mmCIF file of C-alpha atoms and ligand atoms in Angstrom:
data_model
loop_
_atom_site.group_PDB
_atom_site.id
_atom_site.type_symbol
_atom_site.label_atom_id
_atom_site.label_comp_id
_atom_site.label_asym_id
_atom_site.label_seq_id
_atom_site.Cartn_x
_atom_site.Cartn_y
_atom_site.Cartn_z
ATOM 1 C CA MET A 282 92.038 35.730 56.062
ATOM 2 C CA THR A 283 91.406 34.932 59.720
ATOM 3 C CA LEU A 284 90.986 37.737 62.245
ATOM 4 C CA ILE A 285 92.720 38.706 65.470
ATOM 5 C CA LEU A 286 89.878 39.321 67.893
ATOM 6 C CA SER A 287 90.090 42.243 70.263
ATOM 7 C CA ARG A 288 87.783 40.893 72.965
ATOM 8 C CA CYS A 289 88.228 37.770 75.122
ATOM 9 C CA PRO A 290 86.659 34.302 74.857
ATOM 10 C CA ALA A 291 84.793 34.867 78.124
ATOM 11 C CA ASP A 292 83.187 38.049 76.672
ATOM 12 C CA ASP A 293 82.083 36.107 73.598
ATOM 13 C CA GLY A 294 80.795 32.920 75.262
ATOM 14 C CA TYR A 295 83.712 30.668 74.262
ATOM 15 C CA ARG A 296 85.287 28.183 76.715
ATOM 16 C CA MET A 297 88.134 25.680 76.730
ATOM 17 C CA PRO A 298 86.606 22.178 76.808
ATOM 18 C CA GLY A 299 88.051 19.354 78.905
ATOM 19 C CA GLU A 300 90.341 16.976 77.015
ATOM 20 C CA PHE A 301 87.842 14.175 77.782
ATOM 21 C CA GLU A 302 85.190 15.931 75.610
ATOM 22 C CA ASP A 303 84.869 14.922 71.934
ATOM 23 C CA HIS A 304 87.573 15.895 69.457
ATOM 24 C CA ASP A 305 87.768 16.643 65.747
ATOM 25 C CA GLY A 306 91.424 15.654 65.819
ATOM 26 C CA CYS A 307 94.889 15.930 67.246
ATOM 27 C CA TRP A 308 97.879 18.073 66.199
ATOM 28 C CA MET A 309 101.518 17.010 66.527
ATOM 29 C CA ILE A 310 104.966 18.168 65.309
ATOM 30 C CA TRP A 311 107.639 15.841 63.886
ATOM 31 C CA PRO A 312 110.877 15.672 66.014
ATOM 32 C CA GLU A 313 114.006 16.865 64.279
ATOM 33 C CA ARG A 314 116.438 18.898 66.331
ATOM 34 C CA THR A 315 119.615 16.956 66.925
ATOM 35 C CA ASP A 316 120.591 18.875 70.091
ATOM 36 C CA ASN A 317 117.499 17.475 71.808
ATOM 37 C CA TRP A 318 116.814 14.139 70.107
ATOM 38 C CA ARG A 319 119.745 11.722 70.027
ATOM 39 C CA MET A 320 121.032 9.934 66.939
ATOM 40 C CA GLY A 321 119.674 12.505 64.520
ATOM 41 C CA ALA A 322 116.181 12.090 66.042
ATOM 42 C CA LYS A 323 115.787 8.690 64.357
ATOM 43 C CA LEU A 324 114.702 6.968 67.609
ATOM 44 C CA ALA A 325 112.335 9.816 68.452
ATOM 45 C CA GLU A 326 110.810 9.499 64.971
ATOM 46 C CA LYS A 327 109.844 5.931 65.834
ATOM 47 C CA ALA A 328 108.296 6.931 69.152
ATOM 48 C CA PHE A 329 106.355 9.854 67.622
ATOM 49 C CA THR A 330 105.170 7.557 64.826
ATOM 50 C CA ALA A 331 103.909 5.044 67.410
ATOM 51 C CA VAL A 332 102.013 7.798 69.226
ATOM 52 C CA ALA A 333 100.522 9.184 65.996
ATOM 53 C CA GLU A 334 99.545 5.699 64.887
ATOM 54 C CA ALA A 335 97.892 4.935 68.244
ATOM 55 C CA ILE A 336 95.906 8.198 68.312
ATOM 56 C CA SER A 337 94.914 7.898 64.650
ATOM 57 C CA ARG A 338 92.975 4.738 65.530
ATOM 58 C CA PHE A 339 90.548 7.024 67.386
ATOM 59 C CA GLU A 340 90.671 10.401 65.635
ATOM 60 C CA MET A 341 92.338 12.290 62.812
ATOM 61 C CA VAL A 342 95.991 13.210 63.455
ATOM 62 C CA THR A 343 97.774 16.058 61.685
ATOM 63 C CA MET A 344 101.583 15.942 61.813
ATOM 64 C CA CYS A 345 103.313 19.282 61.151
ATOM 65 C CA VAL A 346 106.754 18.797 59.617
ATOM 66 C CA SER A 347 109.549 21.087 58.453
ATOM 67 C CA GLY A 348 110.261 21.195 54.730
ATOM 68 C CA ARG A 349 113.511 19.279 55.322
ATOM 69 C CA GLN A 350 111.718 16.333 56.910
ATOM 70 C CA PHE A 351 108.452 16.337 54.948
ATOM 71 C CA VAL A 352 109.211 13.389 52.667
ATOM 72 C CA ASN A 353 110.763 11.264 55.429
ATOM 73 C CA ALA A 354 107.833 11.890 57.794
ATOM 74 C CA ARG A 355 105.262 11.229 55.084
ATOM 75 C CA ASN A 356 106.923 7.929 54.215
ATOM 76 C CA ARG A 357 107.234 6.796 57.825
ATOM 77 C CA LEU A 358 103.783 7.750 59.113
ATOM 78 C CA PRO A 359 100.679 5.641 58.479
ATOM 79 C CA GLU A 360 98.620 6.873 55.544
ATOM 80 C CA GLN A 361 95.683 7.934 57.735
ATOM 81 C CA VAL A 362 97.914 10.575 59.396
ATOM 82 C CA ARG A 363 97.715 13.922 57.578
ATOM 83 C CA VAL A 364 101.194 15.405 57.040
ATOM 84 C CA ILE A 365 101.608 19.128 56.368
ATOM 85 C CA GLU A 366 104.641 21.356 56.104
ATOM 86 C CA MET A 367 105.124 23.793 58.974
ATOM 87 C CA SER A 368 108.344 25.389 60.234
ATOM 88 C CA ASN A 369 109.090 24.815 63.900
ATOM 89 C CA ASN A 370 111.876 24.988 66.473
ATOM 90 C CA ASP A 371 111.005 21.648 68.113
ATOM 91 C CA SER A 372 108.130 19.241 68.575
ATOM 92 C CA TRP A 373 106.125 20.166 71.701
ATOM 93 C CA MET A 374 102.682 20.877 70.240
ATOM 94 C CA ARG A 375 101.014 20.980 73.668
ATOM 95 C CA ASP A 376 103.121 23.976 74.586
ATOM 96 C CA VAL A 377 103.574 25.853 71.328
ATOM 97 C CA GLY A 378 100.168 25.088 69.849
ATOM 98 C CA PRO A 379 96.949 27.039 70.268
ATOM 99 C CA THR A 380 94.291 26.427 72.890
ATOM 100 C CA PHE A 381 91.033 25.795 71.033
ATOM 101 C CA VAL A 382 87.880 27.314 72.528
ATOM 102 C CA ILE A 383 84.263 26.555 71.530
ATOM 103 C CA ASN A 384 80.837 28.068 72.129
ATOM 104 C CA ASP A 385 77.390 26.539 72.655
ATOM 105 C CA GLN A 386 76.591 26.875 68.948
ATOM 106 C CA GLY A 387 79.505 24.554 68.135
ATOM 107 C CA ARG A 388 81.749 27.295 66.742
ATOM 108 C CA MET A 389 85.492 27.285 67.377
ATOM 109 C CA ARG A 390 88.143 29.947 67.822
ATOM 110 C CA LEU A 391 91.636 29.710 69.213
ATOM 111 C CA VAL A 392 93.797 31.377 71.823
ATOM 112 C CA ASP A 393 97.322 32.257 70.757
ATOM 113 C CA TRP A 394 99.572 32.577 73.833
ATOM 114 C CA ASN A 395 103.054 34.059 73.902
ATOM 115 C CA PHE A 396 105.728 31.362 73.890
ATOM 116 C CA ASN A 397 109.317 31.833 75.168
ATOM 117 C CA ALA A 398 110.700 28.261 75.141
ATOM 118 C CA TRP A 399 109.996 27.650 78.841
ATOM 119 C CA GLY A 400 111.771 30.685 80.229
ATOM 120 C CA GLY A 401 113.284 32.779 77.447
ATOM 121 C CA LEU A 402 116.855 33.893 78.059
ATOM 122 C CA ASP A 403 116.388 33.143 81.776
ATOM 123 C CA GLU A 404 116.904 29.364 81.749
ATOM 124 C CA GLY A 405 114.706 28.701 78.731
ATOM 125 C CA LEU A 406 115.405 25.432 76.935
ATOM 126 C CA TYR A 407 116.488 26.689 73.512
ATOM 127 C CA PHE A 408 116.927 29.767 71.331
ATOM 128 C CA PRO A 409 115.420 30.922 69.042
ATOM 129 C CA TRP A 410 111.734 30.042 69.388
ATOM 130 C CA ASP A 411 110.316 32.353 66.728
ATOM 131 C CA GLN A 412 108.927 29.575 64.509
ATOM 132 C CA ASP A 413 107.226 27.837 67.438
ATOM 133 C CA ASP A 414 105.584 31.121 68.379
ATOM 134 C CA LEU A 415 104.005 31.383 64.903
ATOM 135 C CA ILE A 416 102.343 27.956 65.021
ATOM 136 C CA PRO A 417 98.950 29.027 66.503
ATOM 137 C CA ARG A 418 98.685 31.692 63.816
ATOM 138 C CA LYS A 419 99.343 29.120 61.085
ATOM 139 C CA ILE A 420 96.846 26.676 62.582
ATOM 140 C CA ALA A 421 94.279 29.500 62.642
ATOM 141 C CA GLU A 422 94.846 29.923 58.887
ATOM 142 C CA ILE A 423 94.630 26.178 58.184
ATOM 143 C CA THR A 424 91.482 25.650 60.260
ATOM 144 C CA GLY A 425 90.000 28.964 59.123
ATOM 145 C CA VAL A 426 89.181 30.156 62.622
ATOM 146 C CA ASP A 427 89.654 33.545 64.240
ATOM 147 C CA ARG A 428 92.192 33.987 67.002
ATOM 148 C CA TYR A 429 92.471 35.728 70.354
ATOM 149 C CA LYS A 430 96.015 36.954 71.070
ATOM 150 C CA ALA A 431 96.519 36.571 74.825
ATOM 151 C CA PRO A 432 99.015 38.905 76.522
ATOM 152 C CA LEU A 433 100.498 36.086 78.588
ATOM 153 C CA VAL A 434 103.508 33.772 78.282
ATOM 154 C CA MET A 435 101.892 30.393 78.776
ATOM 155 C CA GLU A 436 102.399 26.830 77.576
ATOM 156 C CA GLY A 437 99.503 24.409 77.159
ATOM 157 C CA GLY A 438 101.217 21.850 79.416
ATOM 158 C CA SER A 439 101.017 24.218 82.363
ATOM 159 C CA ILE A 440 97.208 24.013 82.590
ATOM 160 C CA HIS A 441 94.451 21.427 82.817
ATOM 161 C CA VAL A 442 90.733 22.317 82.813
ATOM 162 C CA ASP A 443 87.490 20.511 83.624
ATOM 163 C CA GLY A 444 85.616 22.310 80.807
ATOM 164 C CA GLU A 445 83.141 23.712 83.322
ATOM 165 C CA GLY A 446 85.219 26.643 84.571
ATOM 166 C CA THR A 447 87.895 25.091 86.826
ATOM 167 C CA LEU A 448 91.624 25.114 86.021
ATOM 168 C CA ILE A 449 94.596 23.484 87.773
ATOM 169 C CA THR A 450 98.101 24.880 87.405
ATOM 170 C CA THR A 451 101.367 25.197 89.324
ATOM 171 C CA GLU A 452 102.982 28.196 90.965
ATOM 172 C CA GLU A 453 106.420 26.853 90.023
ATOM 173 C CA CYS A 454 105.609 27.426 86.358
ATOM 174 C CA LEU A 455 103.044 30.177 85.953
ATOM 175 C CA LEU A 456 104.442 32.391 88.731
ATOM 176 C CA ASN A 457 108.023 31.785 87.622
ATOM 177 C CA PRO A 458 109.699 35.173 86.930
ATOM 178 C CA ASN A 459 110.963 33.742 83.638
ATOM 179 C CA ARG A 460 107.405 33.683 82.230
ATOM 180 C CA ASN A 461 105.554 36.908 83.112
ATOM 181 C CA PRO A 462 107.823 38.927 85.428
ATOM 182 C CA ASP A 463 105.647 42.045 85.216
ATOM 183 C CA LEU A 464 102.370 40.359 86.147
ATOM 184 C CA SER A 465 101.095 39.592 89.649
ATOM 185 C CA ARG A 466 99.350 36.333 90.558
ATOM 186 C CA GLU A 467 96.024 38.207 90.393
ATOM 187 C CA GLN A 468 96.767 39.560 86.910
ATOM 188 C CA ILE A 469 97.789 36.108 85.672
ATOM 189 C CA GLU A 470 94.587 34.644 87.132
ATOM 190 C CA ASP A 471 92.576 37.382 85.484
ATOM 191 C CA HIS A 472 94.088 36.616 82.040
ATOM 192 C CA LEU A 473 93.483 32.884 82.462
ATOM 193 C CA LYS A 474 89.883 33.510 83.502
ATOM 194 C CA ARG A 475 89.175 35.838 80.599
ATOM 195 C CA TYR A 476 90.952 33.828 77.902
ATOM 196 C CA LEU A 477 89.715 30.385 78.973
ATOM 197 C CA ASN A 478 86.354 31.393 80.496
ATOM 198 C CA LEU A 479 87.075 30.174 84.015
ATOM 199 C CA LYS A 480 85.693 30.918 87.443
ATOM 200 C CA LYS A 481 88.033 28.901 89.630
ATOM 201 C CA ILE A 482 91.798 28.337 89.644
ATOM 202 C CA ILE A 483 93.470 25.724 91.837
ATOM 203 C CA TRP A 484 97.164 26.389 92.396
ATOM 204 C CA LEU A 485 99.527 23.533 93.232
ATOM 205 C CA PRO A 486 102.938 24.654 94.469
ATOM 206 C CA ARG A 487 105.226 22.456 92.355
ATOM 207 C CA GLY A 488 105.271 20.106 89.382
ATOM 208 C CA CYS A 489 107.101 16.763 89.202
ATOM 209 C CA TYR A 490 110.637 16.401 90.503
ATOM 210 C CA ASN A 491 113.251 17.387 87.872
ATOM 211 C CA ASP A 492 110.695 18.464 85.277
ATOM 212 C CA GLU A 493 112.633 20.809 82.986
ATOM 213 C CA THR A 494 109.514 22.811 82.110
ATOM 214 C CA ASP A 495 109.531 24.435 85.578
ATOM 215 C CA GLY A 496 106.845 22.100 86.813
ATOM 216 C CA HIS A 497 104.134 21.728 84.178
ATOM 217 C CA VAL A 498 100.947 20.412 85.730
ATOM 218 C CA ASP A 499 100.357 17.956 82.868
ATOM 219 C CA ASN A 500 103.078 15.651 84.182
ATOM 220 C CA LEU A 501 101.690 15.741 87.731
ATOM 221 C CA CYS A 502 97.941 15.884 87.649
ATOM 222 C CA CYS A 503 94.939 16.080 85.296
ATOM 223 C CA PHE A 504 91.140 15.892 85.221
ATOM 224 C CA SER A 505 89.711 12.511 84.227
ATOM 225 C CA ARG A 506 86.236 14.064 84.249
ATOM 226 C CA PRO A 507 84.633 17.010 86.060
ATOM 227 C CA GLY A 508 85.064 16.519 89.813
ATOM 228 C CA GLU A 509 87.837 13.900 89.488
ATOM 229 C CA VAL A 510 91.606 14.227 89.115
ATOM 230 C CA ILE A 511 94.499 11.800 88.642
ATOM 231 C CA LEU A 512 97.706 12.524 90.561
ATOM 232 C CA ASN A 513 101.217 11.134 89.989
ATOM 233 C CA TRP A 514 102.064 9.301 93.213
ATOM 234 C CA THR A 515 104.752 7.416 95.132
ATOM 235 C CA ASP A 516 104.562 5.732 98.538
ATOM 236 C CA ASP A 517 108.347 5.986 98.945
ATOM 237 C CA GLN A 518 108.896 8.707 101.526
ATOM 238 C CA ASP A 519 112.577 8.934 100.579
ATOM 239 C CA ASP A 520 111.771 9.772 96.979
ATOM 240 C CA PRO A 521 112.035 13.535 96.240
ATOM 241 C CA GLN A 522 108.703 13.184 94.432
ATOM 242 C CA PHE A 523 106.971 12.165 97.682
ATOM 243 C CA PRO A 524 106.655 15.617 99.337
ATOM 244 C CA ILE A 525 105.578 17.135 95.994
ATOM 245 C CA SER A 526 102.795 14.596 95.456
ATOM 246 C CA LYS A 527 101.770 14.697 99.128
ATOM 247 C CA GLU A 528 101.330 18.477 99.219
ATOM 248 C CA ALA A 529 99.433 18.370 95.896
ATOM 249 C CA PHE A 530 97.209 15.580 97.241
ATOM 250 C CA GLU A 531 96.303 17.580 100.329
ATOM 251 C CA ILE A 532 95.495 20.711 98.328
ATOM 252 C CA LEU A 533 93.396 18.805 95.771
ATOM 253 C CA ARG A 534 91.592 16.761 98.432
ATOM 254 C CA ASP A 535 90.590 19.958 100.257
ATOM 255 C CA ALA A 536 89.754 21.902 97.078
ATOM 256 C CA SER A 537 86.340 22.348 95.554
ATOM 257 C CA ASP A 538 85.681 22.988 91.892
ATOM 258 C CA VAL A 539 83.598 25.668 90.200
ATOM 259 C CA ARG A 540 80.386 23.816 91.087
ATOM 260 C CA GLY A 541 81.383 23.443 94.745
ATOM 261 C CA ARG A 542 82.144 19.714 94.452
ATOM 262 C CA ASN A 543 85.029 18.310 96.477
ATOM 263 C CA LEU A 544 87.529 16.784 94.091
ATOM 264 C CA LYS A 545 87.992 13.024 94.094
ATOM 265 C CA VAL A 546 91.749 12.357 93.808
ATOM 266 C CA HIS A 547 92.964 9.124 92.171
ATOM 267 C CA LYS A 548 96.601 8.226 92.867
ATOM 268 C CA LEU A 549 98.552 6.823 89.916
ATOM 269 C CA HIS A 550 101.848 5.303 91.086
ATOM 270 C CA GLN A 551 104.925 6.404 89.160
ATOM 271 C CA PRO A 552 107.532 4.010 87.698
ATOM 272 C CA LYS A 553 110.867 3.438 89.394
ATOM 273 C CA PRO A 554 113.257 6.389 88.820
ATOM 274 C CA VAL A 555 114.192 6.584 85.144
ATOM 275 C CA ILE A 556 117.890 7.493 84.861
ATOM 276 C CA ILE A 557 119.729 8.603 81.706
ATOM 277 C CA SER A 558 122.338 6.038 80.641
ATOM 278 C CA ALA A 559 125.728 6.748 79.069
ATOM 279 C CA GLU A 560 124.481 5.349 75.773
ATOM 280 C CA GLU A 561 121.477 7.678 75.835
ATOM 281 C CA CYS A 562 123.725 10.720 76.299
ATOM 282 C CA GLN A 563 125.661 9.896 73.196
ATOM 283 C CA GLY A 564 124.520 11.161 69.862
ATOM 284 C CA VAL A 565 122.992 14.407 71.173
ATOM 285 C CA ASP A 566 124.574 17.433 69.492
ATOM 286 C CA LEU A 567 126.239 19.838 71.928
ATOM 287 C CA VAL A 568 125.017 23.337 71.156
ATOM 288 C CA GLU A 569 125.255 26.523 73.221
ATOM 289 C CA GLY A 570 121.886 27.489 74.638
ATOM 290 C CA SER A 571 120.478 23.939 74.689
ATOM 291 C CA ILE A 572 120.332 21.831 77.839
ATOM 292 C CA PRO A 573 122.976 19.054 77.722
ATOM 293 C CA ARG A 574 121.968 15.489 78.680
ATOM 294 C CA GLN A 575 124.028 14.189 81.628
ATOM 295 C CA VAL A 576 124.594 10.527 82.509
ATOM 296 C CA GLY A 577 122.828 9.687 85.783
ATOM 297 C CA ASP A 578 120.253 12.486 85.614
ATOM 298 C CA ARG A 579 116.763 11.457 86.669
ATOM 299 C CA LEU A 580 113.979 12.091 84.173
ATOM 300 C CA ALA A 581 110.494 13.219 85.228
ATOM 301 C CA ALA A 582 108.730 9.947 84.361
ATOM 302 C CA SER A 583 104.987 9.937 85.072
ATOM 303 C CA TYR A 584 102.071 7.937 83.683
ATOM 304 C CA VAL A 585 99.852 11.036 84.059
ATOM 305 C CA ASN A 586 101.342 12.476 80.861
ATOM 306 C CA PHE A 587 98.773 10.690 78.640
ATOM 307 C CA TYR A 588 96.485 11.820 75.815
ATOM 308 C CA ILE A 589 92.718 11.289 75.875
ATOM 309 C CA ALA A 590 91.297 10.580 72.398
ATOM 310 C CA ASN A 591 87.770 9.858 71.147
ATOM 311 C CA GLY A 592 86.965 6.494 72.734
ATOM 312 C CA GLY A 593 90.612 5.877 73.563
ATOM 313 C CA LEU A 594 93.503 6.909 75.739
ATOM 314 C CA VAL A 595 97.185 6.707 74.791
ATOM 315 C CA MET A 596 99.538 6.458 77.758
ATOM 316 C CA PRO A 597 103.317 6.261 78.190
ATOM 317 C CA LEU A 598 105.005 3.038 79.265
ATOM 318 C CA PHE A 599 108.571 2.790 80.537
ATOM 319 C CA GLY A 600 109.362 -0.947 80.566
ATOM 320 C CA ASP A 601 108.803 -0.835 84.340
ATOM 321 C CA PRO A 602 107.004 -3.303 86.649
ATOM 322 C CA GLN A 603 104.529 -0.496 87.339
ATOM 323 C CA ASP A 604 103.460 -0.337 83.642
ATOM 324 C CA GLN A 605 100.816 -3.039 83.983
ATOM 325 C CA PRO A 606 99.253 -1.773 87.250
ATOM 326 C CA ALA A 607 99.179 1.729 85.738
ATOM 327 C CA MET A 608 97.328 0.454 82.655
ATOM 328 C CA ASP A 609 94.913 -1.493 84.880
ATOM 329 C CA LYS A 610 94.218 1.643 86.902
ATOM 330 C CA MET A 611 93.533 3.644 83.754
ATOM 331 C CA ARG A 612 91.097 0.954 82.539
ATOM 332 C CA GLU A 613 89.304 1.279 85.852
ATOM 333 C CA LEU A 614 89.176 5.098 85.626
ATOM 334 C CA PHE A 615 88.182 5.181 81.940
ATOM 335 C CA PRO A 616 86.010 2.077 81.434
ATOM 336 C CA GLU A 617 84.453 3.563 78.299
ATOM 337 C CA ARG A 618 87.814 4.045 76.526
ATOM 338 C CA GLU A 619 90.337 1.672 75.005
ATOM 339 C CA ILE A 620 93.652 2.106 76.821
ATOM 340 C CA VAL A 621 96.715 1.906 74.556
ATOM 341 C CA GLY A 622 100.251 1.943 75.955
ATOM 342 C CA VAL A 623 103.202 3.261 73.932
ATOM 343 C CA PHE A 624 106.824 2.743 75.026
ATOM 344 C CA ALA A 625 107.802 6.366 75.537
ATOM 345 C CA ARG A 626 111.287 6.464 77.054
ATOM 346 C CA GLU A 627 112.638 8.149 73.935
ATOM 347 C CA ILE A 628 110.107 11.004 74.264
ATOM 348 C CA LEU A 629 110.971 11.333 77.946
ATOM 349 C CA LEU A 630 114.656 11.628 77.026
ATOM 350 C CA GLY A 631 113.710 14.706 75.009
ATOM 351 C CA GLY A 632 112.112 16.322 78.068
ATOM 352 C CA GLY A 633 108.406 15.459 78.013
ATOM 353 C CA ASN A 634 105.898 12.809 77.145
ATOM 354 C CA ILE A 635 102.779 11.961 75.152
ATOM 355 C CA HIS A 636 100.615 14.797 76.460
ATOM 356 C CA CYS A 637 103.414 17.283 75.785
ATOM 357 C CA ILE A 638 103.652 16.359 72.090
ATOM 358 C CA THR A 639 99.915 16.438 71.321
ATOM 359 C CA GLN A 640 97.148 19.064 71.194
ATOM 360 C CA GLN A 641 93.487 18.187 70.820
ATOM 361 C CA GLN A 642 91.139 20.091 68.523
ATOM 362 C CA PRO A 643 87.649 19.925 70.041
ATOM 363 C CA LYS A 644 84.616 18.802 68.098
ATOM 364 C CA THR A 645 82.512 21.548 66.600
HETATM 365 O O1 KQY B 828 106.160 20.062 77.682
HETATM 366 C C1 KQY B 828 107.272 19.644 77.733
HETATM 367 N N1 KQY B 828 107.562 18.678 78.550
HETATM 368 C C2 KQY B 828 108.309 20.263 76.863
HETATM 369 C C3 KQY B 828 109.693 20.066 77.282
HETATM 370 C C4 KQY B 828 110.672 20.672 76.349
HETATM 371 C C5 KQY B 828 111.974 20.014 76.502
HETATM 372 C C6 KQY B 828 113.020 20.512 75.588
HETATM 373 N N2 KQY B 828 114.212 19.777 75.789
#
């Protein structure tokens, strides 16, 4: 049996590594719920399979699947993807999964955050979320590692770290009263520092325009390596994303990291606005408590929502003229990795993208 640890990772010399450090694998969850994924999730299955296939070229992928979908997922996924049964409420492993922490001796533990479906009964995205909230505990059992239970509502997509003690997050999400209404900014910072072993937190005011997660940072900005960040960008001053990216750029440009370095900010231009079509609204079950899809709504499309794998990087494409320049930019920023694009509009229609549906397990 694995243990619940009473101290904190920082007390025990464990830290959250950067995503660009080596991995032992990647965890995902198979899409299924028909009030989020249109046409019985059949199109999402294809997109998730393409992502799993792309990542599995670089590292081991484990797909967690409900009992109902186990046989279908096993038959659709490439044989190198490990498929295991695990109950869930939806398929956002970045947010419901654990945060893995490691120490200098190469040992691993995990942090189990509280999850409330992006806001609980105060504008959360679905109810219930009890099975999602159990996932870190189950992964602790499967991997055989002990677990820290953090007293904080937090989703993995709301943070990015450099692995050296610096974290970037957004006020829109982590200070939202629908996450931790009884905690002050200082108390939230203190929990993040103790559970992820950090010394420096950089707060950006807002996440991407129309991001239904209340502004997760992983759609807006991430570390490419210590001292360097990639920021979702537009030059169109009339685009509602412009003031968001501009204010984030100015904060990041003027910020220093835990080692006192000024951050180098790389701008990654977004695609043209991605709008939900009438056809895409059809085939989504209408259920109380779930967010309906509306024709004409703009989705929070950003190339920053990518996954870094061992020797590779899997990024979303939207069938947009900006796809190729975005891939070229990523090749320039990650010359040592193979850049693989996956058409990801179907994942975006569900409310996130490739980073949101994946969770890396660091190498031990
Ligand atoms: O991390 C994410 N982007 C999760 C979004 C959940 C959307 C549910 N419709």
